[in-house]
XYZ file of C-alpha atoms in Angstrom:
254
model
C 70.754 91.347 116.368
C 71.915 93.761 113.489
C 71.994 96.910 116.301
C 74.579 94.113 118.801
C 76.711 93.013 115.463
C 76.810 96.811 113.913
C 77.848 97.752 118.146
C 79.972 94.399 118.693
C 82.013 94.991 115.608
C 82.981 98.634 115.702
C 83.590 97.751 119.159
C 86.482 95.665 117.796
C 87.461 97.480 114.630
C 87.996 100.475 117.728
C 90.098 98.005 119.953
C 91.911 97.279 117.237
C 93.092 100.782 115.736
C 93.753 101.646 119.722
C 96.367 98.081 120.159
C 98.337 98.900 116.299
C 98.812 102.511 118.002
C 100.275 102.267 121.170
C 102.061 99.313 119.773
C 103.616 101.085 117.127
C 103.437 104.461 118.681
C 107.063 105.985 117.713
C 106.558 103.906 113.938
C 103.200 105.672 113.362
C 104.357 108.528 110.304
C 101.436 110.932 110.698
C 101.751 112.437 106.763
C 101.263 110.684 103.465
C 104.259 111.453 101.250
C 101.907 110.898 97.811
C 98.648 111.872 96.666
C 98.046 108.518 95.275
C 97.715 105.546 95.944
C 96.197 101.575 95.247
C 95.926 98.675 97.087
C 93.192 95.885 97.913
C 89.642 95.711 99.785
C 87.631 92.667 100.741
C 84.457 92.518 102.846
C 81.963 90.592 104.119
C 78.278 90.909 104.240
C 76.447 90.090 107.293
C 73.437 91.634 107.076
C 72.654 91.790 103.169
C 69.103 92.098 102.451
C 66.581 91.565 99.834
C 63.953 93.597 101.351
C 63.950 91.184 104.181
C 67.052 88.593 104.518
C 69.352 86.744 105.933
C 72.348 85.189 104.225
C 75.524 87.275 104.507
C 77.734 87.809 101.458
C 81.815 88.978 100.782
C 83.199 91.929 98.336
C 86.920 91.969 96.739
C 88.930 93.870 94.436
C 91.215 96.171 93.506
C 90.927 99.979 95.355
C 92.994 103.714 93.853
C 93.086 106.372 95.464
C 93.844 109.644 94.415
C 93.820 113.231 96.430
C 91.966 116.349 94.872
C 94.856 118.731 96.428
C 98.312 117.877 94.717
C 100.215 119.667 95.872
C 98.920 118.277 99.705
C 99.743 115.073 100.292
C 97.193 115.059 102.959
C 94.551 116.456 101.737
C 91.284 115.414 104.263
C 89.320 114.681 100.611
C 90.104 112.425 97.409
C 87.993 110.118 94.860
C 88.296 106.546 95.949
C 87.733 103.946 92.865
C 87.613 100.492 93.189
C 86.515 97.678 91.157
C 85.536 94.424 92.574
C 83.543 91.185 93.548
C 80.261 90.709 95.188
C 78.805 88.138 96.117
C 75.627 88.236 98.201
C 72.905 85.896 98.707
C 69.476 86.239 101.183
C 66.268 84.316 102.218
C 63.700 85.407 102.134
C 59.506 84.930 103.129
C 56.353 86.552 102.610
C 53.141 85.461 104.841
C 50.578 83.415 103.276
C 46.874 82.561 103.412
C 45.326 81.270 106.201
C 42.860 78.075 105.268
C 40.590 76.278 107.429
C 41.378 72.357 107.924
C 39.558 69.723 109.708
C 41.497 67.657 111.916
C 41.403 63.232 112.046
C 39.383 63.623 115.019
C 37.006 66.836 114.090
C 38.916 69.220 115.524
C 38.943 72.501 113.180
C 41.497 74.921 112.856
C 43.467 77.237 110.203
C 46.195 76.055 108.613
C 49.287 78.684 108.811
C 51.584 78.525 105.381
C 54.103 80.589 103.756
C 55.952 81.010 100.446
C 59.620 81.395 100.720
C 62.727 82.404 97.894
C 66.102 81.839 98.607
C 68.762 83.507 96.328
C 72.245 83.961 94.889
C 73.461 86.483 92.780
C 77.653 87.516 91.865
C 78.760 90.214 90.345
C 81.463 92.271 89.185
C 81.386 95.962 90.251
C 83.109 99.605 89.668
C 82.735 102.024 91.825
C 83.513 106.012 92.857
C 83.307 107.432 96.220
C 84.129 110.621 97.258
C 85.761 110.707 100.341
C 85.977 113.128 103.681
C 88.508 113.072 106.698
C 87.481 116.224 108.021
C 89.179 118.864 110.405
C 91.890 116.641 108.955
C 91.192 113.155 111.441
C 91.891 109.719 111.353
C 87.839 109.204 110.646
C 85.809 109.667 108.057
C 83.157 109.637 105.787
C 82.368 108.045 101.667
C 79.757 108.309 99.493
C 79.189 107.358 95.860
C 77.757 105.261 93.645
C 78.306 101.996 92.656
C 77.745 100.146 88.773
C 77.780 96.191 88.715
C 77.439 93.865 85.871
C 75.501 90.388 87.306
C 77.798 87.139 86.365
C 74.847 83.951 87.657
C 72.298 84.306 89.436
C 70.321 81.637 90.700
C 66.091 81.536 92.500
C 64.229 78.897 94.029
C 60.609 79.242 95.882
C 58.953 77.594 97.880
C 55.573 77.161 99.886
C 55.556 75.860 102.604
C 52.748 75.026 105.578
C 53.886 75.544 109.000
C 50.782 75.177 111.450
C 49.797 72.508 112.215
C 51.666 70.016 111.941
C 49.599 66.870 111.670
C 48.296 68.386 107.999
C 49.935 67.529 104.915
C 49.309 69.385 101.459
C 47.342 67.561 99.252
C 49.609 65.915 96.751
C 48.639 67.692 93.077
C 49.826 64.838 90.094
C 50.605 67.627 87.694
C 53.720 68.811 90.165
C 56.651 65.954 90.219
C 56.589 64.079 93.864
C 60.290 64.986 93.919
C 58.812 69.178 94.952
C 57.307 67.635 97.299
C 59.393 67.763 100.920
C 59.335 67.274 104.552
C 56.940 64.834 104.492
C 54.246 66.759 102.195
C 54.306 69.754 103.912
C 56.704 71.696 101.565
C 56.562 72.509 97.490
C 59.027 73.514 95.350
C 56.510 76.204 93.685
C 59.504 76.816 91.249
C 62.853 74.908 90.852
C 66.427 76.565 91.224
C 67.625 78.469 88.072
C 69.084 81.856 86.213
C 66.472 84.740 87.759
C 63.986 85.910 85.149
C 64.002 88.189 82.846
C 67.457 89.434 85.080
C 68.342 93.588 84.835
C 71.408 93.538 82.483
C 72.646 96.200 85.580
C 72.395 96.700 88.650
C 73.321 100.700 90.315
C 73.563 102.077 93.803
C 74.293 103.876 96.316
C 77.325 102.920 98.935
C 77.826 105.747 102.034
C 80.241 105.060 105.067
C 82.420 105.457 107.271
C 86.144 104.363 108.358
C 89.481 104.864 110.684
C 93.175 105.519 108.694
C 95.872 103.703 110.088
C 98.840 104.742 108.507
C 102.239 103.290 108.809
C 105.084 104.102 106.584
C 104.098 104.899 102.473
C 100.846 101.967 104.162
C 97.168 103.067 104.645
C 94.848 100.579 106.930
C 91.023 101.433 107.020
C 88.741 99.281 108.776
C 85.208 100.434 107.388
C 81.552 99.622 107.522
C 78.499 101.584 105.002
C 75.459 100.727 103.560
C 74.759 99.957 99.691
C 71.946 100.567 98.926
C 70.229 99.566 95.989
C 68.837 101.518 93.065
C 67.687 98.869 90.823
C 65.691 95.701 91.017
C 67.056 92.147 90.649
C 64.764 91.412 87.216
C 62.083 93.308 85.530
C 59.170 91.226 86.507
C 59.709 91.819 90.259
C 59.860 95.131 92.617
C 63.289 92.884 94.864
C 66.144 95.655 95.333
C 69.422 94.132 97.041
C 70.576 95.885 100.396
C 73.233 95.264 102.346
C 75.565 96.826 105.674
C 79.441 95.951 104.312
C 82.576 95.943 106.450
C 85.890 94.619 105.449
C 89.479 96.407 105.931
C 91.155 98.094 102.499
C 95.047 98.246 102.226
C 96.523 100.956 100.173
C 100.201 101.759 99.092
C 101.472 104.774 98.833
C 102.594 105.445 95.096
């Protein structure tokens, strides 16, 4: 599914690039007029990943690019600095133990269970990536570090009985009744609240590919990349935030 969605995104991006180039063939200026530019960036995390997960997120902010060869506005390498707000949400599960149980008709079956975790995580991010467009082409690569400060977090954990369908979880009087859901087949083992012992920073490595559309003094850059978390969300677990990210950056020459 991820592979198919990624291929579809790339196909759409390439199609948009071709359409714009054909429609504005005469107007496109092939060389930049400045060695630095500033702009905005926004995108979507179609496949965020906390070990195993499913929920999407987004990112948005400002970017600044500086060419390494100041005397050459068509330099193939540069440094890009970005300041962004990022939101990453996730769901992941761990199979639970199998317990034997007896149905009302006397049949003995094994119960199938799982432990689930829902996480929401937003942060302020600053990153510096090295950009290279090999052979002077419009296609290029970026790689560099990312440092984030968590702004808000939440986590909720549950225990769920999946099979058989006609078995219920025995009620524990020490657990509040409102934590039992789905006709007593789900228990909220840890109510929603901030992540405990949260790490004060998130450090990541980002790498990706892009295509640059240069129109007059504006650069439009559709991109897709991978955000690999080097640190965990807290000091008491090994949950890492990773995400495939896709978006557009628009910069204006200074």
